[in-house]
Short mmCIF file of C-alpha atoms in Angstrom, two decimals:
data_model
loop_
_atom_site.label_atom_id
_atom_site.label_comp_id
_atom_site.label_asym_id
_atom_site.label_seq_id
_atom_site.Cartn_x
_atom_site.Cartn_y
_atom_site.Cartn_z
CA UNK Y 56 -40.06 -44.76 -26.70
CA UNK Y 57 -39.85 -45.14 -22.89
CA UNK Y 58 -35.91 -44.16 -22.67
CA UNK Y 59 -36.39 -41.26 -24.97
CA UNK Y 60 -38.61 -39.90 -22.75
CA UNK Y 61 -37.42 -40.27 -19.78
CA UNK Y 62 -33.85 -38.43 -21.43
CA UNK Y 63 -35.69 -35.69 -22.28
CA UNK Y 64 -37.96 -35.32 -18.76
CA UNK Y 65 -34.52 -35.61 -17.53
CA UNK Y 66 -33.76 -32.05 -19.26
CA UNK Y 67 -36.76 -30.62 -18.78
CA UNK Y 68 -36.40 -31.32 -14.85
CA UNK Y 69 -32.56 -30.08 -14.62
CA UNK Y 70 -33.24 -27.13 -17.38
CA UNK Y 71 -35.93 -25.55 -14.32
CA UNK Y 72 -33.72 -26.63 -11.87
CA UNK Y 73 -33.08 -23.06 -10.72
CA UNK Y 74 -32.39 -22.97 -6.50
CA UNK Y 75 -31.59 -25.01 -3.83
CA UNK Y 76 -32.27 -24.32 -0.42
CA UNK Y 77 -28.96 -22.40 0.88
CA UNK Y 78 -26.64 -23.51 2.86
CA UNK Y 79 -25.19 -21.23 5.93
CA UNK Y 80 -23.19 -22.15 8.86
CA UNK Y 81 -20.49 -19.97 10.77
CA UNK Y 82 -17.26 -20.28 8.96
CA UNK Y 83 -15.77 -20.51 11.98
CA UNK Y 84 -16.61 -23.47 13.13
CA UNK Y 85 -19.23 -24.96 10.82
CA UNK Y 86 -21.97 -24.46 13.36
CA UNK Y 87 -25.73 -22.88 11.81
CA UNK Y 88 -25.09 -19.84 10.76
CA UNK Y 89 -26.33 -16.09 11.14
CA UNK Y 90 -27.08 -13.05 9.54
CA UNK Y 91 -27.23 -9.54 10.73
CA UNK Y 92 -30.91 -8.41 7.95
CA UNK Y 93 -30.68 -4.40 7.41
CA UNK Y 94 -32.53 -3.18 9.46
CA UNK Y 95 -30.22 -4.05 12.59
CA UNK Y 96 -27.60 -3.18 10.69
CA UNK Y 97 -27.91 0.85 9.87
CA UNK Y 98 -29.65 2.88 12.37
CA UNK Y 99 -32.68 4.75 11.67
CA UNK Y 100 -31.51 8.09 11.05
CA UNK Y 101 -27.53 7.77 9.34
CA UNK Y 102 -27.32 7.44 5.18
CA UNK Y 103 -26.17 4.47 3.93
CA UNK Y 104 -23.20 4.80 1.45
CA UNK Y 105 -23.82 0.84 -1.04
CA UNK Y 106 -20.86 0.08 -2.80
CA UNK Y 107 -20.44 -2.51 -6.12
CA UNK Y 108 -16.81 -3.20 -6.47
CA UNK Y 109 -17.14 -5.94 -9.06
CA UNK Y 110 -14.23 -9.24 -9.70
CA UNK Y 111 -12.51 -10.69 -12.29
CA UNK Y 112 -14.05 -10.86 -15.80
CA UNK Y 113 -14.59 -8.48 -18.58
CA UNK Y 114 -17.37 -5.79 -16.63
CA UNK Y 115 -18.64 -2.68 -18.08
CA UNK Y 116 -20.21 0.35 -16.75
CA UNK Y 117 -23.95 -0.57 -15.54
CA UNK Y 118 -22.99 -4.17 -14.47
CA UNK Y 119 -24.14 -2.55 -10.92
CA UNK Y 120 -26.19 0.70 -12.20
CA UNK Y 121 -27.70 -0.13 -15.65
CA UNK Y 122 -30.90 -1.20 -16.67
CA UNK Y 123 -29.72 -4.44 -16.32
CA UNK Y 124 -27.60 -4.54 -13.64
CA UNK Y 125 -27.06 -6.44 -10.42
CA UNK Y 126 -29.33 -3.08 -8.96
CA UNK Y 127 -31.87 -3.54 -11.68
CA UNK Y 128 -35.17 -2.53 -10.87
CA UNK Y 129 -36.97 -5.77 -10.47
CA UNK Y 130 -33.59 -6.57 -8.02
CA UNK Y 131 -34.26 -2.96 -5.69
CA UNK Y 132 -37.56 -3.30 -5.63
CA UNK Y 133 -37.14 -6.44 -4.00
CA UNK Y 134 -33.84 -5.11 -1.02
CA UNK Y 135 -36.62 -2.29 -0.94
CA UNK Y 136 -34.63 -0.08 -2.91
CA UNK Y 137 -37.09 2.96 -4.65
CA UNK Y 138 -35.15 5.02 -6.90
CA UNK Y 139 -35.59 8.57 -5.52
CA UNK Y 140 -37.04 11.36 -8.22
CA UNK Y 141 -34.87 13.69 -9.02
CA UNK Y 142 -32.13 11.68 -7.53
CA UNK Y 143 -28.50 12.26 -8.40
CA UNK Y 144 -27.23 10.41 -11.16
CA UNK Y 145 -23.42 10.99 -11.91
CA UNK Y 146 -21.06 8.85 -14.12
CA UNK Y 147 -17.48 9.32 -14.95
CA UNK Y 148 -14.08 7.70 -15.88
CA UNK Y 149 -10.96 8.80 -14.98
CA UNK Y 150 -7.73 7.52 -16.92
CA UNK Y 151 -5.12 6.01 -15.08
CA UNK Y 152 -2.49 8.31 -15.77
CA UNK Y 153 -4.69 11.07 -13.20
CA UNK Y 154 -3.44 8.33 -10.41
CA UNK Y 155 -0.55 6.74 -11.83
CA UNK Y 156 1.32 9.33 -13.77
CA UNK Y 157 2.61 9.38 -17.07
CA UNK Y 158 1.14 9.09 -20.37
CA UNK Y 159 -3.19 8.94 -21.02
CA UNK Y 160 -4.15 5.99 -22.06
CA UNK Y 161 -7.52 5.77 -23.97
CA UNK Y 162 -8.41 2.78 -22.69
CA UNK Y 163 -7.32 2.70 -19.02
CA UNK Y 164 -9.08 3.73 -16.72
CA UNK Y 165 -11.63 3.29 -13.29
CA UNK Y 166 -15.24 4.29 -14.18
CA UNK Y 167 -17.49 5.84 -11.69
CA UNK Y 168 -21.15 5.31 -11.48
CA UNK Y 169 -23.76 6.63 -8.79
CA UNK Y 170 -28.13 6.64 -8.26
CA UNK Y 171 -29.89 7.55 -4.76
CA UNK Y 172 -32.34 5.29 -3.71
CA UNK Y 173 -34.57 5.11 -0.60
CA UNK Y 174 -34.84 1.97 1.39
CA UNK Y 175 -37.45 0.97 2.89
CA UNK Y 176 -37.07 -1.54 6.35
CA UNK Y 177 -39.18 -3.70 8.03
CA UNK Y 178 -41.12 -2.03 11.12
CA UNK Y 179 -39.12 1.65 10.05
CA UNK Y 180 -41.64 4.33 9.80
CA UNK Y 181 -38.81 6.53 7.98
CA UNK Y 182 -36.56 5.52 4.79
CA UNK Y 183 -32.82 5.13 4.95
CA UNK Y 184 -31.65 7.07 2.07
CA UNK Y 185 -28.54 5.40 -0.02
CA UNK Y 186 -25.85 6.34 -2.19
CA UNK Y 187 -25.15 3.26 -4.61
CA UNK Y 188 -21.73 3.86 -5.80
CA UNK Y 189 -20.32 1.55 -8.62
CA UNK Y 190 -16.39 1.48 -9.45
CA UNK Y 191 -15.17 -0.55 -12.60
CA UNK Y 192 -11.58 -0.79 -12.49
CA UNK Y 193 -11.64 -3.59 -15.85
CA UNK Y 194 -10.96 -1.17 -18.15
CA UNK Y 195 -7.10 -1.00 -16.24
CA UNK Y 196 -6.73 -4.85 -17.37
CA UNK Y 197 -9.03 -5.67 -20.20
CA UNK Y 198 -7.16 -4.11 -22.64
CA UNK Y 199 -4.46 -5.85 -22.03
CA UNK Y 200 -6.24 -9.22 -21.76
CA UNK Y 201 -7.11 -8.73 -25.11
CA UNK Y 202 -3.53 -7.58 -26.03
CA UNK Y 203 -1.26 -10.83 -24.77
CA UNK Y 204 -4.06 -13.38 -24.30
CA UNK Y 205 -6.30 -12.62 -27.68
CA UNK Y 206 -4.36 -14.99 -29.97
CA UNK Y 207 -6.06 -17.79 -28.28
CA UNK Y 208 -9.22 -16.51 -27.77
CA UNK Y 209 -11.03 -15.64 -31.00
CA UNK Y 210 -14.16 -16.70 -29.88
CA UNK Y 211 -14.47 -13.95 -27.67
CA UNK Y 212 -13.81 -11.69 -30.48
CA UNK Y 213 -15.46 -13.88 -32.95
CA UNK Y 214 -18.84 -13.74 -30.15
CA UNK Y 215 -22.13 -11.24 -32.17
CA UNK Y 216 -22.95 -11.03 -28.23
CA UNK Y 217 -20.22 -9.88 -26.35
CA UNK Y 218 -19.89 -7.35 -24.50
CA UNK Y 219 -19.82 -3.59 -26.02
CA UNK Y 220 -16.47 -3.09 -24.02
CA UNK Y 221 -14.57 -5.12 -25.11
CA UNK Y 222 -11.52 -4.44 -27.28
CA UNK Y 223 -9.97 -6.23 -29.55
CA UNK Y 224 -6.29 -6.84 -30.20
CA UNK Y 225 -4.13 -4.11 -30.83
CA UNK Y 226 -4.55 -4.04 -35.08
CA UNK Y 227 -0.59 -3.90 -34.97
CA UNK Y 228 0.31 -6.82 -33.12
CA UNK Y 229 1.46 -9.43 -35.44
CA UNK Y 230 -1.42 -12.86 -36.20
CA UNK Y 231 -0.46 -15.89 -35.24
CA UNK Y 232 -1.13 -19.44 -37.31
CA UNK Y 233 -5.05 -20.18 -36.15
CA UNK Y 234 -4.67 -23.00 -34.09
CA UNK Y 235 -7.69 -25.88 -34.59
CA UNK Y 236 -10.87 -25.56 -32.80
CA UNK Y 237 -11.83 -26.35 -29.68
CA UNK Y 238 -14.44 -28.40 -28.36
CA UNK Y 239 -17.55 -26.45 -27.06
CA UNK Y 240 -16.87 -26.99 -22.93
CA UNK Y 241 -12.89 -26.48 -23.38
CA UNK Y 242 -13.86 -23.39 -25.23
CA UNK Y 243 -15.32 -21.54 -22.67
CA UNK Y 244 -13.15 -23.04 -19.75
CA UNK Y 245 -10.48 -21.85 -21.72
CA UNK Y 246 -11.12 -18.68 -23.48
CA UNK Y 247 -13.60 -17.09 -21.18
CA UNK Y 248 -13.02 -18.62 -17.56
CA UNK Y 249 -8.95 -18.44 -17.89
CA UNK Y 250 -8.05 -15.68 -20.70
CA UNK Y 251 -10.91 -13.51 -19.73
CA UNK Y 252 -11.39 -14.20 -15.89
CA UNK Y 253 -8.50 -15.47 -14.00
CA UNK Y 254 -6.05 -13.46 -16.24
CA UNK Y 255 -7.08 -10.57 -14.09
CA UNK Y 256 -5.62 -12.61 -10.44
CA UNK Y 257 -2.59 -13.47 -12.40
CA UNK Y 258 -2.35 -9.64 -12.98
CA UNK Y 259 -2.96 -8.60 -9.33
CA UNK Y 260 -1.34 -10.87 -7.81
CA UNK Y 261 2.11 -9.56 -10.16
CA UNK Y 262 3.70 -5.94 -10.29
CA UNK Y 263 0.59 -4.73 -12.35
CA UNK Y 264 -1.71 -5.11 -8.81
CA UNK Y 265 -0.76 -2.04 -7.53
CA UNK Y 266 -2.29 0.04 -10.22
CA UNK Y 267 -5.44 -1.81 -10.52
CA UNK Y 268 -5.89 -1.09 -6.64
CA UNK Y 269 -4.54 2.33 -5.89
CA UNK Y 270 -6.94 2.70 -8.92
CA UNK Y 271 -10.20 1.31 -7.30
CA UNK Y 272 -8.65 3.68 -4.34
CA UNK Y 273 -9.15 6.32 -6.36
CA UNK Y 274 -12.60 5.06 -7.55
CA UNK Y 275 -13.77 5.21 -4.03
CA UNK Y 276 -12.70 8.76 -3.20
CA UNK Y 277 -13.56 10.36 -6.37
CA UNK Y 278 -17.69 9.46 -5.39
CA UNK Y 279 -17.09 10.79 -2.10
CA UNK Y 280 -15.39 13.57 -3.29
CA UNK Y 281 -15.88 16.25 -5.89
CA UNK Y 282 -13.19 16.32 -7.63
CA UNK Y 283 -13.08 16.82 -11.70
CA UNK Y 284 -13.08 14.02 -13.28
CA UNK Y 285 -8.99 14.55 -14.88
CA UNK Y 286 -7.27 15.81 -11.38
CA UNK Y 287 -5.26 13.15 -8.43
CA UNK Y 288 -8.39 13.47 -5.78
CA UNK Y 289 -7.72 14.01 -1.82
CA UNK Y 290 -9.53 12.57 0.67
CA UNK Y 291 -11.72 13.68 2.93
CA UNK Y 292 -10.50 15.32 6.57
CA UNK Y 293 -11.56 13.36 9.95
CA UNK Y 294 -12.89 15.85 10.33
CA UNK Y 295 -15.29 16.57 7.00
CA UNK Y 296 -16.36 12.61 7.68
CA UNK Y 297 -18.38 12.96 11.18
CA UNK Y 298 -19.80 16.54 9.95
CA UNK Y 299 -21.29 13.53 7.69
CA UNK Y 300 -21.66 10.78 8.89
CA UNK Y 301 -22.31 7.47 7.03
CA UNK Y 302 -22.98 3.30 6.97
CA UNK Y 303 -20.97 2.06 5.00
CA UNK Y 304 -22.61 -1.64 3.14
CA UNK Y 305 -19.82 -3.45 0.45
CA UNK Y 306 -20.91 -5.62 -1.67
CA UNK Y 307 -18.13 -7.01 -3.73
CA UNK Y 308 -16.93 -9.71 -6.60
CA UNK Y 309 -14.42 -12.50 -6.82
CA UNK Y 310 -11.07 -10.40 -6.93
CA UNK Y 311 -12.97 -7.77 -5.63
CA UNK Y 312 -13.40 -8.38 -2.48
CA UNK Y 313 -9.66 -8.58 -1.60
CA UNK Y 314 -8.44 -5.74 -3.49
CA UNK Y 315 -11.22 -3.38 -1.44
CA UNK Y 316 -9.57 -5.92 1.74
CA UNK Y 317 -5.81 -4.97 0.07
CA UNK Y 318 -6.41 -1.51 -0.29
CA UNK Y 319 -7.92 -0.79 3.65
CA UNK Y 320 -5.23 -2.12 4.66
CA UNK Y 321 -2.76 -0.01 2.75
CA UNK Y 322 -3.77 3.16 3.06
CA UNK Y 323 -3.76 2.76 6.67
CA UNK Y 324 -0.48 1.15 6.35
CA UNK Y 325 -1.16 -2.39 7.81
CA UNK Y 326 0.56 -4.47 5.49
CA UNK Y 327 3.03 -6.64 7.38
CA UNK Y 328 5.53 -5.20 4.40
CA UNK Y 329 4.86 -1.32 4.43
CA UNK Y 330 8.56 -0.87 2.51
CA UNK Y 331 5.36 -2.70 -0.67
CA UNK Y 332 2.72 -0.47 -0.29
CA UNK Y 333 1.69 1.02 -3.90
CA UNK Y 334 0.16 4.18 -2.01
CA UNK Y 335 2.76 7.02 -1.79
CA UNK Y 336 3.20 8.35 2.16
CA UNK Y 337 1.61 11.52 1.04
CA UNK Y 338 -1.27 10.26 -0.01
CA UNK Y 339 -1.49 7.18 3.73
CA UNK Y 340 -1.15 10.15 5.39
CA UNK Y 341 -3.60 12.40 3.65
CA UNK Y 342 -6.11 9.77 3.87
CA UNK Y 343 -5.42 8.06 7.43
CA UNK Y 344 -8.66 10.00 9.60
CA UNK Y 345 -11.42 9.69 6.90
CA UNK Y 346 -10.42 5.85 5.91
CA UNK Y 347 -11.21 4.95 9.85
CA UNK Y 348 -13.90 6.44 9.97
CA UNK Y 349 -15.47 4.41 7.03
CA UNK Y 350 -13.70 1.31 8.65
CA UNK Y 351 -15.60 2.02 12.61
CA UNK Y 352 -18.62 3.15 10.11
CA UNK Y 353 -19.24 -0.73 7.67
CA UNK Y 354 -20.77 -3.22 9.42
CA UNK Y 355 -20.90 -5.73 6.96
CA UNK Y 356 -19.11 -6.86 3.12
CA UNK Y 357 -20.78 -9.51 0.59
CA UNK Y 358 -18.20 -11.31 -0.59
CA UNK Y 359 -19.57 -13.37 -3.98
CA UNK Y 360 -17.30 -16.28 -5.62
CA UNK Y 361 -14.37 -15.21 -2.90
CA UNK Y 362 -11.07 -16.16 -3.86
CA UNK Y 363 -8.84 -15.89 -0.36
CA UNK Y 364 -7.37 -18.87 -0.73
CA UNK Y 365 -6.26 -19.06 -3.88
CA UNK Y 366 -4.78 -15.31 -3.82
CA UNK Y 367 -3.09 -16.74 -0.51
CA UNK Y 368 -1.20 -18.37 -2.38
CA UNK Y 369 0.86 -15.30 -4.02
CA UNK Y 370 1.91 -14.81 -0.36
CA UNK Y 371 4.05 -18.24 0.68
CA UNK Y 372 7.67 -16.83 1.64
CA UNK Y 373 10.69 -19.05 0.67
CA UNK Y 374 11.45 -20.64 3.69
CA UNK Y 375 7.89 -21.92 3.84
CA UNK Y 376 8.11 -25.73 4.63
CA UNK Y 377 5.31 -28.73 4.76
CA UNK Y 378 5.88 -29.12 8.82
CA UNK Y 379 5.42 -25.85 9.66
CA UNK Y 380 2.97 -25.06 12.42
CA UNK Y 381 -0.54 -23.95 12.48
CA UNK Y 382 -0.78 -19.45 11.99
CA UNK Y 383 -2.32 -18.44 14.62
CA UNK Y 384 -5.20 -15.56 13.74
CA UNK Y 385 -4.35 -12.77 15.92
CA UNK Y 386 -0.03 -12.22 16.90
CA UNK Y 387 0.01 -12.75 20.75
CA UNK Y 388 2.67 -9.89 21.26
CA UNK Y 389 -0.26 -7.11 20.40
CA UNK Y 390 -3.07 -9.13 21.94
CA UNK Y 391 -2.51 -10.10 25.33
CA UNK Y 392 -3.82 -13.78 26.20
CA UNK Y 393 -6.38 -13.95 28.70
CA UNK Y 394 -7.26 -16.88 30.18
CA UNK Y 395 -10.48 -17.56 27.94
CA UNK Y 396 -8.31 -16.83 24.71
CA UNK Y 397 -5.89 -19.39 25.91
CA UNK Y 398 -7.97 -22.32 25.41
CA UNK Y 399 -9.24 -20.60 21.83
CA UNK Y 400 -5.73 -20.33 20.81
CA UNK Y 401 -4.84 -24.45 22.34
CA UNK Y 402 -8.60 -25.80 20.90
CA UNK Y 403 -6.76 -24.13 17.06
CA UNK Y 404 -2.98 -25.67 17.77
CA UNK Y 405 -4.52 -28.17 14.98
CA UNK Y 406 -6.97 -25.89 13.43
CA UNK Y 407 -5.49 -26.26 10.26
CA UNK Y 408 -2.74 -24.81 7.80
CA UNK Y 409 -0.77 -22.21 7.67
CA UNK Y 410 -2.83 -19.44 6.76
CA UNK Y 411 -0.67 -17.03 3.97
CA UNK Y 412 -1.54 -13.16 3.47
CA UNK Y 413 -4.75 -13.50 5.64
CA UNK Y 414 -6.49 -10.47 4.94
CA UNK Y 415 -9.56 -11.54 7.10
CA UNK Y 416 -7.39 -11.67 10.02
CA UNK Y 417 -5.00 -8.34 9.37
CA UNK Y 418 -8.54 -6.56 8.36
CA UNK Y 419 -9.19 -7.95 12.19
CA UNK Y 420 -5.63 -6.14 13.76
CA UNK Y 421 -7.66 -2.47 11.92
CA UNK Y 422 -10.67 -2.94 12.91
CA UNK Y 423 -9.28 -3.08 16.91
CA UNK Y 424 -6.74 -0.43 16.21
CA UNK Y 425 -9.19 1.77 14.82
CA UNK Y 426 -11.59 1.01 18.38
CA UNK Y 427 -8.60 1.40 20.65
CA UNK Y 428 -7.81 5.17 18.94
CA UNK Y 429 -10.76 6.50 18.72
CA UNK Y 430 -11.88 4.74 22.13
CA UNK Y 431 -15.89 3.62 20.78
CA UNK Y 432 -16.49 -0.14 20.55
CA UNK Y 433 -18.55 -0.59 17.01
CA UNK Y 434 -20.97 -2.84 16.86
CA UNK Y 435 -18.59 -5.02 15.13
CA UNK Y 436 -18.06 -5.95 11.38
CA UNK Y 437 -20.29 -8.94 9.80
CA UNK Y 438 -18.91 -10.37 5.93
CA UNK Y 439 -20.98 -12.74 4.28
CA UNK Y 440 -18.80 -15.26 1.35
CA UNK Y 441 -21.57 -16.36 -0.92
CA UNK Y 442 -20.65 -18.97 -3.60
CA UNK Y 443 -21.83 -21.27 -5.53
CA UNK Y 444 -20.38 -24.58 -5.33
CA UNK Y 445 -19.78 -24.98 -9.37
CA UNK Y 446 -18.10 -21.82 -9.56
CA UNK Y 447 -14.76 -22.45 -11.19
CA UNK Y 448 -13.23 -19.88 -9.58
CA UNK Y 449 -14.93 -19.51 -6.01
CA UNK Y 450 -13.16 -21.08 -2.83
CA UNK Y 451 -14.91 -20.85 0.46
CA UNK Y 452 -13.60 -19.62 4.02
CA UNK Y 453 -12.00 -22.20 5.83
CA UNK Y 454 -12.51 -22.23 9.31
CA UNK Y 455 -8.48 -21.25 9.49
CA UNK Y 456 -9.16 -18.43 7.93
CA UNK Y 457 -12.43 -17.25 9.90
CA UNK Y 458 -10.72 -17.10 13.35
CA UNK Y 459 -11.58 -13.83 14.02
CA UNK Y 460 -14.30 -14.28 15.82
CA UNK Y 461 -15.33 -11.86 18.66
CA UNK Y 462 -13.84 -13.11 22.63
CA UNK Y 463 -14.78 -12.27 26.18
CA UNK Y 464 -10.70 -11.19 25.95
CA UNK Y 465 -11.42 -8.21 24.08
CA UNK Y 466 -9.80 -9.56 20.35
CA UNK Y 467 -11.07 -8.34 17.12
CA UNK Y 468 -15.01 -8.86 15.96
CA UNK Y 469 -15.81 -10.27 12.93
CA UNK Y 470 -18.27 -12.19 12.27
CA UNK Y 471 -17.61 -14.19 8.95
CA UNK Y 472 -20.38 -16.78 7.05
CA UNK Y 473 -20.25 -19.02 4.60
CA UNK Y 474 -23.36 -19.42 2.45
CA UNK Y 475 -23.43 -21.88 -0.62
CA UNK Y 476 -25.97 -21.04 -3.35
CA UNK Y 477 -26.92 -22.56 -6.73
CA UNK Y 478 -26.71 -19.09 -9.16
CA UNK Y 479 -27.84 -20.91 -12.34
CA UNK Y 480 -29.85 -24.66 -13.73
CA UNK Y 481 -27.24 -27.52 -13.70
CA UNK Y 482 -27.56 -28.17 -17.34
CA UNK Y 483 -27.15 -32.62 -16.17
CA UNK Y 484 -23.88 -32.00 -15.47
CA UNK Y 485 -22.88 -28.51 -15.54
CA UNK Y 486 -23.88 -25.14 -14.46
CA UNK Y 487 -22.45 -22.85 -16.77
CA UNK Y 488 -19.79 -21.60 -15.65
CA UNK Y 489 -20.06 -17.77 -16.78
CA UNK Y 490 -23.66 -17.56 -15.13
CA UNK Y 491 -22.28 -19.51 -11.83
CA UNK Y 492 -19.44 -16.81 -11.46
CA UNK Y 493 -21.15 -13.39 -12.02
CA UNK Y 494 -24.97 -14.24 -11.04
CA UNK Y 495 -24.77 -14.02 -7.41
CA UNK Y 496 -26.39 -10.79 -7.20
CA UNK Y 497 -29.50 -11.57 -9.91
CA UNK Y 498 -30.47 -14.77 -6.86
CA UNK Y 499 -33.17 -13.94 -5.28
CA UNK Y 500 -31.37 -15.88 -1.61
CA UNK Y 501 -28.51 -13.54 -1.86
CA UNK Y 502 -30.85 -10.56 -1.97
CA UNK Y 503 -33.21 -12.08 0.53
CA UNK Y 504 -30.58 -12.79 2.66
CA UNK Y 505 -29.09 -9.64 2.72
CA UNK Y 506 -32.28 -7.35 3.18
CA UNK Y 507 -33.35 -9.70 6.18
CA UNK Y 508 -30.76 -12.21 7.08
CA UNK Y 509 -30.78 -15.54 8.69
CA UNK Y 510 -30.80 -17.64 12.11
CA UNK Y 511 -30.36 -20.89 13.02
CA UNK Y 512 -29.04 -21.64 9.16
CA UNK Y 513 -32.09 -20.56 8.00
CA UNK Y 514 -32.98 -17.53 5.82
CA UNK Y 515 -35.56 -15.59 8.62
CA UNK Y 516 -39.05 -14.47 6.79
CA UNK Y 517 -38.44 -11.95 3.87
CA UNK Y 518 -41.58 -10.17 1.41
CA UNK Y 519 -42.17 -12.52 -1.13
CA UNK Y 520 -40.26 -14.86 -0.28
#
């Protein structure tokens, strides 16, 4: 009887082990990490726009701001956020034809949801006004995944608890021979993780990526500019944005992080290949002043389940060779190298492999360009990368990606902090892969680190912790 009891106890303990101490470190040099708390990032009297951008997988409107969403009533209260009574709440859908042209599509669209909060911070007499903005781009790809891969994932549509927004395959698609049933774990990985999640990343790295990133931009523009849902949005001017200043915080998930960075870089024409820029020149020109101000007034990105290393593989040039040297994070022709920085460059000669498609480095270039153009030194940019090591679709930020730190030589200031968390209980030999990937914001460690910050690799004192 001892063996069954021991096994039973092990199972019970494994089911109740819901969290572990976060591992927090500086992604550039692996030293104990620091994260600035919200009270140091946000000034007293400036309103905040809090953007949520989801990543791969099937997401319905309300994934962040709905009753069961990331920022539900319980989670919002834990972060010091209180809904404003009678505050503006909106929910609109923008059809793909608004920003891409062509015919209207009943399934392909971007959804924008907004809700107002007041944020209470320690040692502050006045609450901070917060406008939470949820962008749902998932409808742009859900129908594609159902039509193209639905034959391979029957369990998705047979599941009575499936998300209500998931479309069935087009009934005109001819049936295929029914494959033998998969074992439970194989079915979850193949039909959910690959067919419904990883497929979004494949779509983005191909030609359809331009539709996805333009949809994200259209959603953000509609969220901040009163625009009819059936009309193409026009970005505010730099002068207009200065009249109503905001601080911006971004909570991005998996592919949504890369999409957000690409959107900024492409709208400001900062990509290395402007010929492939998905935004027409007219839109880039009108957006420039506003986006520059937006970048200057964005103190932090909170990334969850990161795929920068994976997506960077789509940027490997045809003539790449295994003997290629380490790429420098900042191009010497763009940034003069002081004696201090020269040592930094030398220390990085063997710091890692060539980095392909390093949007962090490009974002650092952009931050520096904005500072030079405006003549204003911002407070830098904090990037916090949350990862669950059992999340099958996350790749934490390695040092050769996260080398865009501030130096006395004046290089762009981006601080990248990696954080390992546990999002869901461990079931003996696995964590549920879907929960590990999507439940970051449900994790109290994640919320506490965003609100209260960290020092020397440890979470700072936080109310209720």
